[in-house]
Amino acid sequence: MADASFAYLSFLLLLPPLALLLILYVIARPRPVRVPVKNRHVFITGGSSGIGLALAHQAASEGARVSILARSLNKLEEARESIRLATGIDVAVFAADVRDYGAVRKAVEEAGPIDVLIVNQGVFVPQEIEKQEMDEVRFMVDINLIGSFHVIKAALPGMKDRGNRGPGSIALMSSQGGQVGIYGYTAYSASKFALRGLAESLQQELISQGIHVSLIFPPDTDTPGLAEENKKRPQLTSIIAASSGAMKADVVAKIALNGIKSGSFVIPCNFEGLLLSIATAGLSPQRSFLMAFVEVVAAGPIRFLALFFHWDWYGKIEKWHAQQKQ
């Protein structure tokens, strides 16, 4: 009798999560997909250094036909040589500024139809908005956001006319600064938060064409850009952001490319990023019913944890300002 009661109680306890899993399996959209890169054209902006160069290395090593775009032809040639030495594969290079739509469109047309587009270019000038020049604000918005529109709009006609080449992908490189605002990131976070709205809307527009959108959220990454950024960071920014360690570019690239191949909409790059992704899931699409289950179940506890982060951050801000007044 006791065994039967225990079995019945166990069934009752398991029923709600199993029912939730079943519901999520039915309603999770878009459906899971695999986006291969082998023998396909992968086009990467900001591909001459940092994460973009690491992505080019990774894609080439997996058998993709790779094209990279950046502003400096000299850096592009250096990148091409480094990829050739590491993989034995030659990549196509295109020198263009993403702020110039005409130049971007010309490069994309020369490169040929794209299967996987990785919109990776980005700049960051950390500064409090009161002290930051508007030219620097426009610089970040023009490259990080408007440049992304230019690249996507230039690539779309060829991507939609892929014939029977299988599913395509557009991946946007955001940042953990595109998930949570931090002191000194005012303009940068605005330019990166905007990519989420772009990605969510774009996925709805392109899903019927078999083009799948991904949004990548790397933390601080050990790149030449980070070294320059650290020279200019306000002191408070360094104090608050110190909890997020820098990752290696090749590690970020491998995680990002795996996420793109799995068709994931949100691609976090470390555990902290995973927590942020769950905390900010909101109305974003979710292909995995298992990940949807985690988001639903963990949303409350992670929101509670997030409040502790804010308690810590605002405590540091108050302490720093108090010290400045002494």
Coordinates of C-alpha atoms in Angstrom, one line a residue:
M1 CA 0.0 0.0 0.0
A2 CA 2.9 2.4 0.9
D3 CA 4.6 1.6 -2.4
A4 CA 1.4 2.3 -4.4
S5 CA 1.0 5.6 -2.5
F6 CA 4.6 6.6 -3.2
A7 CA 4.2 5.8 -6.9
Y8 CA 1.0 7.8 -7.1
L9 CA 2.6 10.8 -5.4
S10 CA 5.6 10.6 -7.7
F11 CA 3.3 10.5 -10.7
L12 CA 1.5 13.6 -9.4
L13 CA 4.8 15.4 -8.9
L14 CA 6.0 14.6 -12.3
L15 CA 2.8 15.4 -14.2
P16 CA 3.1 19.2 -14.2
P17 CA 6.7 19.3 -15.6
L18 CA 5.9 16.6 -18.1
A19 CA 2.8 18.4 -19.2
L20 CA 4.8 21.6 -19.5
L21 CA 7.4 19.9 -21.6
L22 CA 4.7 18.5 -23.9
I23 CA 3.1 21.9 -24.4
L24 CA 6.5 23.5 -25.1
Y25 CA 7.3 20.7 -27.6
V26 CA 4.2 21.6 -29.5
I27 CA 4.4 25.4 -29.4
A28 CA 8.1 26.2 -29.5
R29 CA 8.8 28.1 -32.8
P30 CA 10.6 28.2 -35.2
R31 CA 11.2 24.5 -35.5
P32 CA 14.7 23.1 -35.0
V33 CA 17.0 23.2 -38.0
R34 CA 20.6 22.4 -38.9
V35 CA 22.5 25.0 -41.0
P36 CA 25.6 23.3 -42.5
V37 CA 28.7 25.3 -43.4
K38 CA 30.8 22.7 -45.2
N39 CA 31.0 23.5 -49.0
R40 CA 28.9 26.6 -48.4
H41 CA 29.7 30.3 -48.7
V42 CA 30.2 32.0 -45.3
F43 CA 30.6 35.8 -45.5
I44 CA 32.0 37.6 -42.4
T45 CA 32.1 41.3 -41.8
G46 CA 34.8 42.7 -39.5
G47 CA 36.7 39.6 -40.6
S48 CA 40.3 41.0 -40.4
S49 CA 40.8 40.7 -36.7
G50 CA 39.3 39.6 -33.4
I51 CA 36.2 37.4 -33.3
G52 CA 35.7 37.9 -37.0
L53 CA 39.1 36.5 -37.9
A54 CA 38.6 33.6 -35.5
L55 CA 35.3 32.9 -37.1
A56 CA 36.9 32.9 -40.6
H57 CA 39.6 30.4 -39.3
Q58 CA 36.9 28.2 -37.8
A59 CA 34.6 28.2 -40.9
A60 CA 37.5 27.6 -43.3
S61 CA 38.7 24.7 -41.1
E62 CA 35.2 23.2 -41.4
G63 CA 35.3 23.3 -45.2
A64 CA 33.4 26.5 -45.9
R65 CA 34.1 28.9 -48.7
V66 CA 34.9 32.0 -46.7
S67 CA 34.8 35.7 -47.7
I68 CA 35.8 38.4 -45.2
L69 CA 35.1 42.1 -45.3
A70 CA 36.8 44.9 -43.4
R71 CA 37.9 48.5 -44.0
S72 CA 41.7 47.9 -44.2
L73 CA 43.0 46.0 -47.2
N74 CA 46.4 45.6 -45.6
K75 CA 44.7 43.9 -42.5
L76 CA 42.6 41.8 -44.8
E77 CA 45.7 40.5 -46.7
E78 CA 47.3 39.7 -43.3
A79 CA 44.2 37.9 -42.3
R80 CA 44.1 35.9 -45.5
E81 CA 47.7 34.9 -45.1
S82 CA 47.1 33.7 -41.5
I83 CA 44.1 31.6 -42.5
R84 CA 46.1 30.1 -45.5
L85 CA 49.0 29.2 -43.2
A86 CA 46.7 27.7 -40.6
T87 CA 44.2 25.8 -42.8
G88 CA 45.8 25.7 -46.3
I89 CA 42.6 27.4 -47.6
D90 CA 42.5 30.7 -49.4
V91 CA 39.7 33.1 -48.5
A92 CA 38.3 36.0 -50.5
V93 CA 38.8 39.5 -49.1
F94 CA 36.8 42.7 -49.7
A95 CA 37.7 46.1 -48.5
A96 CA 34.7 48.3 -47.7
D97 CA 33.3 50.5 -44.9
V98 CA 30.0 49.1 -43.7
R99 CA 28.8 52.7 -43.4
D100 CA 28.9 53.0 -47.2
Y101 CA 26.0 51.0 -48.6
G102 CA 27.1 51.3 -52.2
A103 CA 30.6 49.8 -51.3
V104 CA 29.0 47.0 -49.3
R105 CA 26.6 46.1 -52.0
K106 CA 29.4 46.0 -54.6
A107 CA 31.5 43.7 -52.4
V108 CA 28.6 41.4 -51.8
E109 CA 27.8 41.2 -55.5
E110 CA 31.4 40.4 -56.3
A111 CA 31.5 37.7 -53.6
G112 CA 28.4 35.9 -55.0
P113 CA 25.4 34.4 -53.3
I114 CA 25.8 33.9 -49.5
D115 CA 24.6 30.9 -47.5
V116 CA 25.7 32.1 -44.0
L117 CA 26.1 35.8 -43.3
I118 CA 27.9 36.8 -40.1
V119 CA 27.4 40.5 -39.4
N120 CA 30.3 40.9 -37.0
Q121 CA 31.6 44.4 -37.4
G122 CA 31.6 46.6 -34.2
V123 CA 33.2 49.4 -32.4
F124 CA 33.1 50.5 -28.8
V125 CA 34.1 53.8 -27.3
P126 CA 33.3 53.7 -23.5
Q127 CA 32.3 57.0 -21.9
E128 CA 29.6 58.6 -19.9
I129 CA 27.0 60.1 -22.2
E130 CA 27.4 63.6 -20.7
K131 CA 31.1 63.6 -21.6
Q132 CA 30.9 61.7 -24.9
E133 CA 31.1 63.7 -28.2
M134 CA 28.1 63.1 -30.5
D135 CA 30.5 62.2 -33.3
E136 CA 31.5 59.2 -31.2
V137 CA 27.9 58.3 -30.6
R138 CA 27.1 58.5 -34.3
F139 CA 30.3 56.5 -35.0
M140 CA 29.1 53.5 -32.9
V141 CA 25.5 53.7 -34.1
D142 CA 26.5 54.0 -37.8
I143 CA 28.9 51.0 -37.6
N144 CA 27.1 48.7 -35.1
L145 CA 23.5 49.3 -36.2
I146 CA 23.2 51.1 -39.5
G147 CA 26.1 49.1 -40.9
S148 CA 24.3 45.9 -40.0
F149 CA 21.3 47.1 -42.0
H150 CA 23.5 47.9 -45.0
V151 CA 25.2 44.4 -44.9
I152 CA 21.9 42.5 -44.5
K153 CA 20.0 44.6 -47.2
A154 CA 22.9 44.1 -49.6
A155 CA 23.1 40.3 -49.0
L156 CA 19.3 39.5 -48.9
P157 CA 18.6 39.3 -52.7
G158 CA 21.3 36.7 -53.3
M159 CA 20.4 34.8 -50.1
K160 CA 16.7 34.5 -51.0
D161 CA 17.7 33.3 -54.4
R162 CA 19.7 30.3 -53.2
G163 CA 17.6 27.7 -55.0
N164 CA 18.0 24.3 -53.4
R165 CA 21.2 25.0 -51.4
G166 CA 19.6 24.3 -48.1
P167 CA 18.8 26.6 -45.1
G168 CA 20.6 29.9 -44.8
S169 CA 21.6 31.9 -41.8
I170 CA 22.1 35.6 -40.8
A171 CA 24.0 35.9 -37.5
L172 CA 24.3 39.3 -35.8
M173 CA 27.2 39.9 -33.3
S174 CA 25.8 41.7 -30.3
S175 CA 27.4 41.8 -26.9
Q176 CA 26.6 41.1 -23.3
G177 CA 26.4 44.9 -23.3
G178 CA 23.4 44.3 -25.6
Q179 CA 21.6 42.4 -22.9
V180 CA 22.2 44.6 -19.9
G181 CA 23.2 48.3 -19.7
I182 CA 26.4 49.1 -17.8
Y183 CA 27.8 52.5 -16.6
G184 CA 29.8 54.0 -19.5
Y185 CA 28.1 51.8 -22.1
T186 CA 25.3 54.2 -22.8
A187 CA 25.8 54.7 -26.6
Y188 CA 27.3 51.3 -27.2
S189 CA 24.5 49.4 -25.4
A190 CA 21.9 51.4 -27.3
S191 CA 23.5 50.3 -30.6
K192 CA 23.7 46.7 -29.5
F193 CA 20.3 46.5 -27.8
A194 CA 18.8 47.6 -31.1
L195 CA 20.2 44.5 -32.9
R196 CA 17.8 42.4 -30.9
G197 CA 14.7 44.2 -32.3
L198 CA 16.3 43.9 -35.7
A199 CA 16.9 40.2 -35.3
E200 CA 13.5 39.3 -33.9
S201 CA 11.7 41.2 -36.7
L202 CA 14.0 39.9 -39.4
Q203 CA 13.4 36.3 -38.3
Q204 CA 9.7 36.6 -38.9
E205 CA 10.3 38.2 -42.3
L206 CA 12.7 35.5 -43.5
I207 CA 11.5 32.3 -41.9
S208 CA 9.4 31.4 -45.0
Q209 CA 12.5 31.7 -47.2
G210 CA 14.4 29.2 -45.0
I211 CA 16.8 31.9 -43.6
H212 CA 17.4 31.6 -39.9
V213 CA 18.6 34.4 -37.7
S214 CA 21.0 34.2 -34.8
L215 CA 22.0 36.7 -32.2
I216 CA 25.4 36.2 -30.6
F217 CA 26.2 37.7 -27.1
P218 CA 29.9 37.4 -26.4
P219 CA 31.4 38.8 -23.2
D220 CA 34.7 40.8 -23.1
T221 CA 36.9 39.0 -25.6
D222 CA 40.7 39.1 -25.8
T223 CA 41.0 41.1 -29.0
P224 CA 42.9 44.3 -30.2
G225 CA 39.6 46.1 -29.8
L226 CA 39.4 45.2 -26.1
A227 CA 42.9 46.4 -25.4
E228 CA 42.0 49.8 -26.9
E229 CA 38.7 49.9 -25.0
N230 CA 40.4 49.3 -21.7
K231 CA 42.6 52.3 -22.2
K232 CA 39.5 54.6 -22.4
R233 CA 37.1 52.9 -19.9
P234 CA 35.8 55.1 -17.1
Q235 CA 37.0 53.8 -13.7
L236 CA 33.5 52.9 -12.6
T237 CA 33.0 50.8 -15.8
S238 CA 36.1 48.8 -15.0
I239 CA 34.9 48.3 -11.4
I240 CA 31.4 47.1 -12.4
A241 CA 32.5 45.0 -15.4
A242 CA 35.4 43.4 -13.6
S243 CA 33.2 40.4 -12.8
S244 CA 33.0 39.3 -16.5
G245 CA 36.4 37.9 -17.5
A246 CA 37.7 38.1 -21.1
M247 CA 37.3 35.0 -23.3
K248 CA 39.7 34.0 -26.1
A249 CA 38.5 34.9 -29.6
D250 CA 38.8 31.4 -30.9
V251 CA 36.7 30.0 -28.1
V252 CA 34.0 32.5 -28.8
A253 CA 34.2 31.8 -32.5
K254 CA 33.7 28.0 -32.0
I255 CA 30.7 28.5 -29.7
A256 CA 29.2 31.1 -32.1
L257 CA 29.6 28.9 -35.2
N258 CA 28.2 25.9 -33.4
G259 CA 25.2 28.0 -32.4
I260 CA 24.7 29.2 -36.0
K261 CA 24.8 25.6 -37.3
S262 CA 22.2 24.6 -34.7
G263 CA 19.9 27.5 -35.8
S264 CA 19.8 28.9 -32.3
F265 CA 18.3 32.4 -32.1
V266 CA 20.2 33.4 -29.0
I267 CA 23.8 32.3 -28.7
P268 CA 25.4 32.9 -25.3
C269 CA 29.1 32.3 -25.0
N270 CA 29.7 31.5 -21.3
F271 CA 27.7 30.6 -18.2
E272 CA 27.1 34.3 -17.3
G273 CA 25.8 34.8 -20.8
L274 CA 23.5 31.9 -20.4
L275 CA 22.0 33.4 -17.3
L276 CA 21.6 36.7 -19.0
S277 CA 19.9 35.0 -22.0
I278 CA 17.4 33.3 -19.7
A279 CA 16.8 36.5 -17.8
T280 CA 16.2 38.5 -21.0
A281 CA 14.4 35.8 -23.0
G282 CA 11.2 37.8 -23.1
L283 CA 9.3 37.3 -26.4
S284 CA 12.3 36.0 -28.4
P285 CA 11.8 32.9 -30.5
Q286 CA 13.1 29.6 -29.1
R287 CA 13.6 26.5 -31.2
S288 CA 14.5 24.1 -28.4
F289 CA 11.6 23.0 -26.2
L290 CA 14.1 21.9 -23.5
M291 CA 15.7 25.4 -23.4
A292 CA 12.2 26.9 -23.4
F293 CA 11.5 24.7 -20.3
V294 CA 14.6 26.1 -18.6
E295 CA 13.6 29.6 -19.4
V296 CA 10.1 29.2 -18.0
V297 CA 11.2 27.4 -14.9
A298 CA 14.2 29.5 -14.2
A299 CA 12.8 32.9 -15.0
G300 CA 11.7 33.8 -11.5
P301 CA 14.9 32.6 -9.6
I302 CA 17.2 34.3 -12.2
R303 CA 15.2 37.6 -11.9
F304 CA 15.8 37.3 -8.1
L305 CA 19.5 36.7 -8.8
A306 CA 19.6 39.7 -11.1
L307 CA 18.3 42.0 -8.4
F308 CA 21.4 41.0 -6.3
F309 CA 23.6 42.0 -9.2
H310 CA 21.9 45.4 -9.3
W311 CA 22.3 45.7 -5.5
D312 CA 26.0 45.1 -6.0
W313 CA 26.4 47.4 -9.0
Y314 CA 24.5 50.3 -7.4
G315 CA 26.4 49.8 -4.2
K316 CA 29.7 50.2 -6.1
I317 CA 28.4 53.3 -7.8
E318 CA 27.4 54.9 -4.5
K319 CA 30.7 54.0 -2.8
W320 CA 32.7 55.4 -5.7
H321 CA 30.9 58.7 -5.8
A322 CA 31.2 59.0 -2.0
Q323 CA 34.9 58.5 -2.3
Q324 CA 35.2 61.2 -5.0
K325 CA 33.5 63.7 -2.7
Q326 CA 36.0 63.1 0.1

